[in-house]
Structures are given as C-alpha cells and as structure tokens.
Short mmCIF file of C-alpha atoms in Angstrom, two decimals:
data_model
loop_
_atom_site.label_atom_id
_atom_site.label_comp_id
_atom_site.label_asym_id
_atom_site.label_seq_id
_atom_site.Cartn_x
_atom_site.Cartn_y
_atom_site.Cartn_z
CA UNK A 1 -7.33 -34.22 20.84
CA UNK A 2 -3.74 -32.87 21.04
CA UNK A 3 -0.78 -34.57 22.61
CA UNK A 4 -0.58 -30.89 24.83
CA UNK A 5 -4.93 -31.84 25.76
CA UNK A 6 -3.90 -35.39 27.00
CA UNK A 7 -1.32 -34.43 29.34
CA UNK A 8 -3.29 -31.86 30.96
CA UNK A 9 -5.77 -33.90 31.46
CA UNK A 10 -3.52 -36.70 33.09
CA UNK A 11 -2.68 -34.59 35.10
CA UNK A 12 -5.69 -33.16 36.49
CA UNK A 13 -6.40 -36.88 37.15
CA UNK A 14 -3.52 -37.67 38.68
CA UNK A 15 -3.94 -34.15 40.48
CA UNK A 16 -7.57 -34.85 41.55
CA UNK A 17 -6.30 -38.28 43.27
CA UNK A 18 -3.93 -36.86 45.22
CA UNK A 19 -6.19 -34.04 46.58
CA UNK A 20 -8.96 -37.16 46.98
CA UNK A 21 -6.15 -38.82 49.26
CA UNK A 22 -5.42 -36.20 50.80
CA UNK A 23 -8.94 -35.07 52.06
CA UNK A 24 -8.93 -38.36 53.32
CA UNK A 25 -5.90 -38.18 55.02
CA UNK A 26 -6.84 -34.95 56.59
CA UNK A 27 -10.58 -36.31 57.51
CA UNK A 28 -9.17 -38.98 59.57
CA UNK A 29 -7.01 -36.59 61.38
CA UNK A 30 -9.83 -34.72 62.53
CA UNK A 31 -12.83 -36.92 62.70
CA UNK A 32 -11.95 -40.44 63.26
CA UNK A 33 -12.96 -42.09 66.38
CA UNK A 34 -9.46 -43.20 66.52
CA UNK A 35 -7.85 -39.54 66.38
CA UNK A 36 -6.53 -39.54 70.33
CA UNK A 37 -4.45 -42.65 70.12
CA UNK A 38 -0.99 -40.88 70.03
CA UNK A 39 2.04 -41.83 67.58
CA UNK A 40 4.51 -39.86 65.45
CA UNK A 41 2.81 -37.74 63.27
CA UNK A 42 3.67 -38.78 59.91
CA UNK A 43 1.90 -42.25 61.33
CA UNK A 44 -1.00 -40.13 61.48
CA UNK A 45 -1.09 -39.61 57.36
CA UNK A 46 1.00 -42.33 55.83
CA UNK A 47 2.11 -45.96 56.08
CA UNK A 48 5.73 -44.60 54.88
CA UNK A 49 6.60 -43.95 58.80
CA UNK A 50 6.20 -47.81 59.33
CA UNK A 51 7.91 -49.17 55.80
CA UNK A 52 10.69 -46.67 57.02
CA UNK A 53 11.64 -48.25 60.23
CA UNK A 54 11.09 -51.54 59.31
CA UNK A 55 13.64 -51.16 56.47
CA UNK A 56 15.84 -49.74 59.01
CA UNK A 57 15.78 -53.00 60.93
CA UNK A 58 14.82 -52.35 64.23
CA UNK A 59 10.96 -52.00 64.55
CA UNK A 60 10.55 -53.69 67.70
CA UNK A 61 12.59 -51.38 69.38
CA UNK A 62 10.88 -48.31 68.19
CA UNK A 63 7.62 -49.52 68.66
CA UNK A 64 9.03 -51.01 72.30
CA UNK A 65 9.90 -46.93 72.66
CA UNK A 66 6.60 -45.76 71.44
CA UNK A 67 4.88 -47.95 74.09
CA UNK A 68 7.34 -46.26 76.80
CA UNK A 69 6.21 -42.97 76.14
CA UNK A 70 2.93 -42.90 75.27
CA UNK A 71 1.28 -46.29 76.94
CA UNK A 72 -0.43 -49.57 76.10
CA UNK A 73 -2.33 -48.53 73.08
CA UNK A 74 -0.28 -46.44 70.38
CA UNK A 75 -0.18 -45.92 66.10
CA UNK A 76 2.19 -46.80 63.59
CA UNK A 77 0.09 -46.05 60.56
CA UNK A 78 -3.20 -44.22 59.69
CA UNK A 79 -4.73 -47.67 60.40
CA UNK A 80 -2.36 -49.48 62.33
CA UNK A 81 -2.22 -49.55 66.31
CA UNK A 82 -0.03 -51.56 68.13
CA UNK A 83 -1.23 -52.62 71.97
CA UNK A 84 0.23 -53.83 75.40
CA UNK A 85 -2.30 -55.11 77.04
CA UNK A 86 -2.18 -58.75 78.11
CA UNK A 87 -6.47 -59.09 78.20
CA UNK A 88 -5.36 -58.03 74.27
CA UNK A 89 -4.14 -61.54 73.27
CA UNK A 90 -7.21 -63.77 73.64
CA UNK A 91 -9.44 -60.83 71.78
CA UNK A 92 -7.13 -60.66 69.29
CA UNK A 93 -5.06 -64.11 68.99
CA UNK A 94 -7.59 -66.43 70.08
CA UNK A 95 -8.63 -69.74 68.41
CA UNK A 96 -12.45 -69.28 69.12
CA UNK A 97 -13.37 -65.96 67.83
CA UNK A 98 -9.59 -65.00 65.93
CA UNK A 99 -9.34 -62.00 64.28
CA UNK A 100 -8.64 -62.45 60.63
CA UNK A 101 -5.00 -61.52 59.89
CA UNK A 102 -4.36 -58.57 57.86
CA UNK A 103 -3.53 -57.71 53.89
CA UNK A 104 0.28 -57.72 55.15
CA UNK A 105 0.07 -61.76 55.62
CA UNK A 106 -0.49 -61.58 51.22
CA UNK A 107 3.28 -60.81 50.81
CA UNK A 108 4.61 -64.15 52.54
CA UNK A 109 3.03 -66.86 49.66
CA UNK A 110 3.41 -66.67 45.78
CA UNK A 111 -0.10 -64.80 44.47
CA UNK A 112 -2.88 -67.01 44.16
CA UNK A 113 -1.37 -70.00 46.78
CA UNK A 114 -2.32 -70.55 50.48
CA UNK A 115 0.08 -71.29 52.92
CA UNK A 116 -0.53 -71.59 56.52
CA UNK A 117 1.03 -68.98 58.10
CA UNK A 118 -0.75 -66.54 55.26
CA UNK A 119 -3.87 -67.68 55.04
CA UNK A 120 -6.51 -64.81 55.82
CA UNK A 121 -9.44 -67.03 55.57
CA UNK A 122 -9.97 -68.18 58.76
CA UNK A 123 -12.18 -71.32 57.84
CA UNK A 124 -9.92 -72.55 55.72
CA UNK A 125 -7.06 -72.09 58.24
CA UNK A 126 -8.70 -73.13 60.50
CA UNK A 127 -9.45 -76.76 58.43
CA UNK A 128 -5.96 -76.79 57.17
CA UNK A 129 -4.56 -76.42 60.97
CA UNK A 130 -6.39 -79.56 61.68
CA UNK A 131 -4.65 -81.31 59.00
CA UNK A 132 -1.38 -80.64 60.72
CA UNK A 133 -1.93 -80.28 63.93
CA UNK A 134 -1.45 -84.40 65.37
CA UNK A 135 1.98 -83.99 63.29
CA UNK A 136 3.23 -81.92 65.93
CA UNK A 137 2.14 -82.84 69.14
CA UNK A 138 4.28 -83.63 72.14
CA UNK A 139 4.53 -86.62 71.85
CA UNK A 140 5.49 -86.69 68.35
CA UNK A 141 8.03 -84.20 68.57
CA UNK A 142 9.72 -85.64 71.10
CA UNK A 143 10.51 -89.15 68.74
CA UNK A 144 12.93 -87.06 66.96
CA UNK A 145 15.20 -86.78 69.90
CA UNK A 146 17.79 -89.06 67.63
CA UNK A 147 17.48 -86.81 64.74
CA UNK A 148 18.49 -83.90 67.13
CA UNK A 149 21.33 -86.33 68.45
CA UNK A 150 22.73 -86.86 65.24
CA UNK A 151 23.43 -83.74 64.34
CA UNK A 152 24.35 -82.21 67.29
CA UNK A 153 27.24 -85.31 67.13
CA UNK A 154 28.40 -83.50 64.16
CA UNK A 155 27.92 -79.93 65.12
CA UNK A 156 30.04 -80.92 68.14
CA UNK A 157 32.94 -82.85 66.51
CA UNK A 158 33.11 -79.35 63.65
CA UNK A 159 33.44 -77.70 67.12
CA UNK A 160 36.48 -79.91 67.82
CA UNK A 161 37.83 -79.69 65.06
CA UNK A 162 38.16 -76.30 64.59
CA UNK A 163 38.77 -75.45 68.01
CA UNK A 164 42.27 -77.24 67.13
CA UNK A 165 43.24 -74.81 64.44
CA UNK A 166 42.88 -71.83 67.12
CA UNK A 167 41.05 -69.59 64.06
CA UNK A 168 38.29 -67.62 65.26
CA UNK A 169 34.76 -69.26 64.33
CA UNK A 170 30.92 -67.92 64.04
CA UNK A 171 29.36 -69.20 66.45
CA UNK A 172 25.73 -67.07 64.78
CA UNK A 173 26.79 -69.05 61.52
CA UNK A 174 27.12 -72.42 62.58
CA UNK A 175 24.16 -72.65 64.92
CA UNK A 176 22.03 -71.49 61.49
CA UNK A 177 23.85 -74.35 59.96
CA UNK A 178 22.73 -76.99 62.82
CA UNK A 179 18.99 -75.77 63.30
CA UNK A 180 19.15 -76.04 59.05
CA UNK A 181 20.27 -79.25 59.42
CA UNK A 182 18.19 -80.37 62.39
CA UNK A 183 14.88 -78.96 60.43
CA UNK A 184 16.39 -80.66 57.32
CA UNK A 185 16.53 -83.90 59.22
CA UNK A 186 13.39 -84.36 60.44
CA UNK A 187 11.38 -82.64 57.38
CA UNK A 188 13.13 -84.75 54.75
CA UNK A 189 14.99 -87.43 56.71
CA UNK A 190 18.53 -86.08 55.04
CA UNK A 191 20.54 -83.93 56.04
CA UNK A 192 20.68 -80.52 54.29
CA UNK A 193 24.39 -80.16 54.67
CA UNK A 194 25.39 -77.52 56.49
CA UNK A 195 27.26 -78.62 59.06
CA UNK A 196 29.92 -80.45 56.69
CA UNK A 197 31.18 -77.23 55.84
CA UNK A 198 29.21 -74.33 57.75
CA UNK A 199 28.33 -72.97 54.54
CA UNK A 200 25.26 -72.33 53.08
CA UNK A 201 24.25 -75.43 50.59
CA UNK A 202 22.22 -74.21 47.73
CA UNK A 203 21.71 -70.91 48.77
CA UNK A 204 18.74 -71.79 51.01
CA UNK A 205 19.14 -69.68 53.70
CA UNK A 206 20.18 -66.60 51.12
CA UNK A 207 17.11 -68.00 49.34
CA UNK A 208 15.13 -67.23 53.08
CA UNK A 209 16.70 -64.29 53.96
CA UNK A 210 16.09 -62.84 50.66
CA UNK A 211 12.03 -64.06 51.06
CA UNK A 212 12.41 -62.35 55.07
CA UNK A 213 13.83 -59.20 53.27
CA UNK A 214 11.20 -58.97 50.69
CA UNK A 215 7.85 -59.99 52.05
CA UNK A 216 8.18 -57.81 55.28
CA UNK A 217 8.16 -54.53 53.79
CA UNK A 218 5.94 -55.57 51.00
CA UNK A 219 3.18 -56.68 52.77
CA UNK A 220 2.74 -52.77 54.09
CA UNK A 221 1.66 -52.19 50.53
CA UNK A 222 0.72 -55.56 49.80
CA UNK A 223 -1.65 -54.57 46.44
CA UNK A 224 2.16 -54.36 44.82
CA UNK A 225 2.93 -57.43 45.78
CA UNK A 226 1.45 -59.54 42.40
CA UNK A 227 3.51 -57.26 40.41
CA UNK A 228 6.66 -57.18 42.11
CA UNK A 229 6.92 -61.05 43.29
CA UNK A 230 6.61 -61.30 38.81
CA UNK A 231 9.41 -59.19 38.71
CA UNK A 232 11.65 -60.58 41.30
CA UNK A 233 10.82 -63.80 39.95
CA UNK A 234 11.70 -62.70 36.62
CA UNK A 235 14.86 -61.12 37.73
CA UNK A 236 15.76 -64.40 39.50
CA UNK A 237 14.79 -66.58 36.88
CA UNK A 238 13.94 -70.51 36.49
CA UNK A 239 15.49 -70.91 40.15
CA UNK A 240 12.83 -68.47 41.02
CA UNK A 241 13.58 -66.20 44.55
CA UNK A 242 13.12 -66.47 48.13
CA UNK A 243 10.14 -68.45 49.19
CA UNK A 244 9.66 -69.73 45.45
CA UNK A 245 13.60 -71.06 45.81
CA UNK A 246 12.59 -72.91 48.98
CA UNK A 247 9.18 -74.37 47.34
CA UNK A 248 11.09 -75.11 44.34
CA UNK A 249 13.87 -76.69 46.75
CA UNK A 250 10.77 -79.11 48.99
CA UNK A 251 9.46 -80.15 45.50
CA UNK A 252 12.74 -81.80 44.50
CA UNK A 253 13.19 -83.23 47.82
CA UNK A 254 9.55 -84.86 47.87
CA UNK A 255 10.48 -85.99 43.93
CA UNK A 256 13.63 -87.54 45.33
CA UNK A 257 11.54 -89.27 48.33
CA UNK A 258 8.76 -90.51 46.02
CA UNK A 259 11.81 -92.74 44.11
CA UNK A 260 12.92 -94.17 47.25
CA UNK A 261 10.84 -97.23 48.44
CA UNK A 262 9.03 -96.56 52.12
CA UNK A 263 6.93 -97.29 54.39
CA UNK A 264 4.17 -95.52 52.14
CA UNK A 265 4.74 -97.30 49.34
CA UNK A 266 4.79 -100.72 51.02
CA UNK A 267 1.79 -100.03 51.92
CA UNK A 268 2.83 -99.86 55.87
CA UNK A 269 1.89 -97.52 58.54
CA UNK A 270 4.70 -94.77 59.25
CA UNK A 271 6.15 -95.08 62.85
CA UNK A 272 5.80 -91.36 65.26
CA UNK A 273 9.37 -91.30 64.24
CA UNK A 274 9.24 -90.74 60.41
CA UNK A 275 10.41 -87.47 59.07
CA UNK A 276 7.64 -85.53 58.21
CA UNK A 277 7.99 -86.02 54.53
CA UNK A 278 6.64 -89.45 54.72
CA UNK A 279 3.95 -88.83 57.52
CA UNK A 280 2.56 -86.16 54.55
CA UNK A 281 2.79 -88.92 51.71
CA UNK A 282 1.19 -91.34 53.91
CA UNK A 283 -2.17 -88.71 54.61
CA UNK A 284 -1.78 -87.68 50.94
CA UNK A 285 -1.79 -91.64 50.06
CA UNK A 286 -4.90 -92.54 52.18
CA UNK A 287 -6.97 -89.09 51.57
CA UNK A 288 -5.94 -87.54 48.22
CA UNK A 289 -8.50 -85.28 48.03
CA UNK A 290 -8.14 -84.29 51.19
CA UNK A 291 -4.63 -84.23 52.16
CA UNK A 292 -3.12 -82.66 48.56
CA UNK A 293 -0.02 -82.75 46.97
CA UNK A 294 0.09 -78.76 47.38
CA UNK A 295 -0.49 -79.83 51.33
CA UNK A 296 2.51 -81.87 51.30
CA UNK A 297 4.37 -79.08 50.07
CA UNK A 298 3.21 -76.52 52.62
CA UNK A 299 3.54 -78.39 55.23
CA UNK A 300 7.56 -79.03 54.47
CA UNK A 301 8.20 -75.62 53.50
CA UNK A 302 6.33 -74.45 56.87
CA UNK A 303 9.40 -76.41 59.18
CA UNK A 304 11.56 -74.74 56.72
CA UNK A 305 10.68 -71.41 56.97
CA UNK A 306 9.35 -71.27 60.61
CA UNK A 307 11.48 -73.84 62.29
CA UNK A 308 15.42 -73.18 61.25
CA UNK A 309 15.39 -69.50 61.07
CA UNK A 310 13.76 -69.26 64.79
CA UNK A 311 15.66 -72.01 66.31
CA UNK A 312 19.25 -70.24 65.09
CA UNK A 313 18.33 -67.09 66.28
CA UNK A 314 17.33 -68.14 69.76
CA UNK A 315 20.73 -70.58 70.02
CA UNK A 316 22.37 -67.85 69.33
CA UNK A 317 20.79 -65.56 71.46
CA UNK A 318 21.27 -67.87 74.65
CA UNK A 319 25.07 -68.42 73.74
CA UNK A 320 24.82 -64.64 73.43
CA UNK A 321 23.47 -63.78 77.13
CA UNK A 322 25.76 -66.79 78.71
CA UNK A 323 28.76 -65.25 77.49
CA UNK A 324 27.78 -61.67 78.65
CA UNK A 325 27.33 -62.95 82.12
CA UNK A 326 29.55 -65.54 83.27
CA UNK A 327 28.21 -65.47 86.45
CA UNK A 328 25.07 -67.34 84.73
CA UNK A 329 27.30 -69.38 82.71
CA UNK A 330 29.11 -70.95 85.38
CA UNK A 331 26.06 -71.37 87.44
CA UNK A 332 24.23 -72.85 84.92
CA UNK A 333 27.65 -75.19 84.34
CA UNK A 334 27.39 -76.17 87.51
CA UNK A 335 23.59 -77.10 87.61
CA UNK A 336 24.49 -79.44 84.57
CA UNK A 337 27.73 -81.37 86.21
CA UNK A 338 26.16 -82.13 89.26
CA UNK A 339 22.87 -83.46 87.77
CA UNK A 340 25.39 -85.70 85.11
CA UNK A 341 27.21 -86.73 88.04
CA UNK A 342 24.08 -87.89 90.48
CA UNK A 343 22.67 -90.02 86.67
CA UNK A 344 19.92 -87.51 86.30
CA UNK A 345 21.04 -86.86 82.90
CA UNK A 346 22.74 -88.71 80.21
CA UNK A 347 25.62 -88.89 77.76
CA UNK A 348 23.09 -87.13 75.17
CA UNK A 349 20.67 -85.26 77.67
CA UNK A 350 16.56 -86.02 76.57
CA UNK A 351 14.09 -83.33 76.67
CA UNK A 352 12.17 -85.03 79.91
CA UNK A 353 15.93 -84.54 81.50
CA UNK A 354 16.40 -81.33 80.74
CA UNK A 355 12.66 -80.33 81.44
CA UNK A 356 13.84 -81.00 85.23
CA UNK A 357 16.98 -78.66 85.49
CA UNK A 358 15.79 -75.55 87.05
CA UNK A 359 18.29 -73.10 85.77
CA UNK A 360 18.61 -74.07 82.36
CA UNK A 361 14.90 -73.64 81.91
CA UNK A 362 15.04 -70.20 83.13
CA UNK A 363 18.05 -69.78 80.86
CA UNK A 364 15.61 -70.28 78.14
CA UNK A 365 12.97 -68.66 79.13
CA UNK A 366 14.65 -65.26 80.40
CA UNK A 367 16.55 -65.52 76.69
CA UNK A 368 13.52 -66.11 75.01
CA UNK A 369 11.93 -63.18 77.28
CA UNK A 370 14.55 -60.68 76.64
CA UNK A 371 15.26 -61.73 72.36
CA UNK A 372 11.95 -63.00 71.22
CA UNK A 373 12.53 -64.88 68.03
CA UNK A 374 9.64 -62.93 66.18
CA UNK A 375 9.67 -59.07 66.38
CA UNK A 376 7.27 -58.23 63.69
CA UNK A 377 3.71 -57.18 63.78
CA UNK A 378 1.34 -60.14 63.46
CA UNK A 379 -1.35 -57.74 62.28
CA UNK A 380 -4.98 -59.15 62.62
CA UNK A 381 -8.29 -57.00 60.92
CA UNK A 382 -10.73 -56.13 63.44
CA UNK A 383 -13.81 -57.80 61.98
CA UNK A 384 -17.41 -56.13 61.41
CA UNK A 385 -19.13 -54.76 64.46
CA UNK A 386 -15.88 -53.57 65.68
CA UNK A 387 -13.92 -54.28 68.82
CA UNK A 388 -13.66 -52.66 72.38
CA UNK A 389 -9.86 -53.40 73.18
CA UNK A 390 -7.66 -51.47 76.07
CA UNK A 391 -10.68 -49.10 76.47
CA UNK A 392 -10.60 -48.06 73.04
CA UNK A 393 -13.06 -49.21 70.33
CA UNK A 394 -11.76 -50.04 66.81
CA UNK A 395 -14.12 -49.85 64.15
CA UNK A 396 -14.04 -52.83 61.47
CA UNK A 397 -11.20 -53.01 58.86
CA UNK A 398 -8.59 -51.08 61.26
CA UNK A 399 -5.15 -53.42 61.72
CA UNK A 400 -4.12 -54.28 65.25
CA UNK A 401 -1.32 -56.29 67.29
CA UNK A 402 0.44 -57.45 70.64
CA UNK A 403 4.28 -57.67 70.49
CA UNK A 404 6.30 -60.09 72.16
CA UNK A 405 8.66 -57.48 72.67
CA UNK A 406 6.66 -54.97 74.56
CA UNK A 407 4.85 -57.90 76.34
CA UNK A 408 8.40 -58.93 77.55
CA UNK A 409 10.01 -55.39 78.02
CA UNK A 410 7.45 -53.01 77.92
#
C-alpha cells in the first residue's frame, strides 16, 4: 500500500469520526429529553463554551448571569446543567443517597491515587470519611485555639512592624501567609514560614496555585488528564508540580516527624490538641491496615489544599467589604470595644466569645454570602434510573450542580 493510500485512508477515519460526533452532536439537539433547558448555544454542541470561561476566570459570574436570564435550571455543556433550586441540594449533595461526583473530580489527584475530595466511588468515600471525620469535630477543632494564637501574635507584630516603615503592604498576601501558617501549624505542628517574611517558602502556594490552575480546566476533558499530569510532571521534574509538589512536600514533613520522639512512639495516647500529623501516626500505629501510610498522607495534604487557600481568600474578602463600608467597620469596632470593655472577651478573643458578638457573625456570614470561597462546579453524575430535579428529569450519566454563588445571589 502506498504512502499516498495510507493518508487517504487516515483521513477518511479521522473524517468519519468527526461526522460520527457530529451526528451526535446534532441528535442531542433535536431529540434529547433535555433539549428545552436553555443556555448559549455553543453549550448546546461542545464543552469548549465551559473550558472557555473558566480559563477566563470568572465562571461563577457567568453562570450567576445565565441563572438571571433564563431561571433555576440552565446548560453549560451538552451534558452539563447547572441548578438553583434549594430542594436541589439534599437530591444532589446528600450523605444518604449522594450522587456520585463527576469525571471532572479525576483531574484533582495524581492517576491511579484516591484522595478525598476526588474520590468518585462513593463506598469508599464514604469509608474513608469515617476515618477522618472524629479528627475534625467541634470539639477538636476548637483545642487549636493556641495554635491560631500563636500565629496571629506574629502576623500582628509583622503588622507593627511594617506599619512603622509607612510602605504600602498586601494585605491579600499576608493573610495567605497566616492561614499557610495557621494550616501549617496545626497539620504538622511547625510553622511553614510565611509570616517571617510574607513570602512564599518553598514555592508551596505557587506549587497550589499551579495544581488550582491545572486541574480545573482539565477535569472538563479529564480522559487527557493521565497524559498531561506525565508531561507536566516531566516538565517539572524530580520536584514534581502542583499537587505532586505539595504530596512530595507532606511526605518530608511526616519523614521529619517520624525522627522526632512523640507521643506515638512512646507508646502514649495523643491529647485533642496534637497537630494532626501525630493524631494520623497514632491511627496508622494502632490499625495499619486500616489507617495507611497513603491515609496519613491524604489526610495532611487535604488541610493543605482545602484549608489555607479558603481561609485566605475569605480573610481577605471580609477585610475587603469592611474597608468598602466604613459604616460597618466602625460599627462592628464598636460591637468589639464595648464587649472587651464589659470582660466578655479577652486579650486573645476564643471562638465561644466571638460566637456571642452579633455583628461580627453577620460580618462573616454576609462576606461569606456575598464571596463564597468555592465558585466552581461541584459536578455530581446523576446515577441509573435517572433523577426528577426542578421539574426536569435527567436521565443517568448527565452532570449536574448547585452553586454557592447563585444560591447566595441568584
């Protein structure tokens, strides 16, 4: 056969595909159950509508606008539908009968691992949850009040200090640098660092944003995603990128724990108060084969991942609103000198103190109503049978949501 034959005939193949594809494009434009659900029209045919404006950066807000325009049920791919319905969340989100997340969830863990937040098997999540879950109750988050203490000491002296130079400082910055150091602090029991210098130490939160940046937009096509996390990691080499930095970074911190003597190693119960590192080695010392190594890891590079990024940007977002209304800011200035004066609140305030200070909780809250940490779509696969949601029913496989955003502003 000639070199000319074997073209050709490439591409015919490649030819044949794409008409393939696109009668099926076309046949779900006409026939699917689905077809009334309004969107922009390229949504209709191709995923490339919703890589496009997540790349752009601002998602939420179009898919806020979407909602706006159209109502509580709208598309952002062939298969994709985003709703605003609050009867959506238990259906969708709930514990019981959760929907298992979707193919985009692959993206956020190196191929062939399980991680928490990724894990589509819902068994298994559900198992490894219970793992976890006594870790962070109440009760035990609240012990590391003193961890918190500690570094906001230091975060507030570096406030001091360069308030007495009269250079401008950012504020964004340096509240990233004291949640890092926080989450540092209670994962590991050290510091990270960051607030020595307000720089980034390591290049862990390059190492996160660079993971943020990747697995978002990857997870749309998320059958590329063995291919290119080889190639990034390549690229990057032995230091690896993104979420294999931070992995990379937990192993040498559990390395350097497992040198130190502890509780664990005496043999001795942990206290509620131990960083988290040792409460892991302790289950992973009583159960090995059920509380693994790998667990220990996952369950460090979870506070990582989910706890600094989401505390900084919500810091930041309160400091943001206060400022833009000082008409809140003094109020809520006000709410906190009287209740230091009348001894309802001490020299470093606890969380039961601050849990009984009207206005500052609805600081919070209204921040965390109008700048919700998380604005992208925590897709979930309706599972066989299908699903009657908002009046609509979704046949099996289709991806669906409920935005904090559009719950908030919508």
């Amino acid at each position: 056969m000639s070199d000319i034959s074997v073209q050709f005939m490439i591409l015919g193949l490649i030819g044949a595909f794409g008409l393939v594809k696109l009668a099926s494009l076309v046949h779900g434009c006409l026939f699917s159950t689905l077809k009334s659900i309004p969107g922009p029209f390229l949504a209709r045919l191709t995923d490339v509508w919703y890589l496009w404006r997540l790349c752009k950066g601002h998602f939420e807000t179009d898919n806020l606008a979407l909602h706006r325009e159209h109502g509580p049920v709208v598309r952002y791919g062939p298969r994709r539908y985003s709703i605003n319905d609050p009867a959506a969340v238990k259906a969708i989100y709930g514990l019981e009968k959760a929907f298992p997340k979707s193919p985009w969830y692959d993206a956020w863990v190196a191929p062939g691992e399980v991680s928490l937040f990724a894990d589509r098997d819902t068994k298994r999540h559900a198992h490894h949850r219970k793992l976890f879950q006594n870790n962070y109750s109440m009760s035990s988050l609240i012990s590391y009040e003193p961890y918190v203490n500690e570094c906001a000491d230091i975060f507030v002296q570096r406030l001091s200090e360069i308030s007495q130079t009269g250079l401008p400082m950012d504020m964004g910055q340096w509240l990233q640098c004291y949640a890092f150091d926080v989450i540092g602090l209670i994962t590991y029991g050290k510091r990270l660092g960051f607030l020595n210098s307000g720089k980034d130490i390591g290049g862990v939160m390059e190492a996160l944003e660079a993971f943020l940046s990747y697995a978002a937009p990857v997870g749309i096509y998320s059958k590329l995603h063995p291919f290119l996390f080889s190639m990034m990691n390549y690229v990057a080499g032995s230091g690896g990128t993104g979420r294999a930095y931070v992995i990379s970074f937990t192993r040498s911190r559990v390395a350097e724990s497992m040198k130190t003597p502890t509780a664990v190693m005496a043999g001795k119960k942990t206290t509620s108060a131990e960083p988290f590192l040792i409460k892991f080695l302790e289950k992973h010392e009583q159960s090995p084969d059920k509380f693994t190594s790998t667990n220990v890891t996952m369950g460090c590079v979870a506070n990582m991942v989910a706890g600094s990024d989401t505390t900084g940007i919500t810091l930041s977002a309160i400091l943001y609103y206060l400022l833009k209304d000082p008409l809140c800011l003094a109020a809520l200035q006000q709410e906190i000198d009287l209740y230091y004066i009348e001894g309802k609140l001490s020299e470093k305030p606890t969380f039961q103190e601050t849990q009984q200070m009207p206005y500052l909780q609805a600081v919070i809250k209204e921040t965390l109503r109008l700048h919700p940490a998380t604005g992208l779509p925590l897709e979930r696969v309706v599972p066989k049978g299908g699903a009657t949601i908002s009046g609509h029913f979704f046949p099996e496989g289709v991806c669906i949501w409920r935005s904090c955003v559009t719950e908030s502003l919508g």
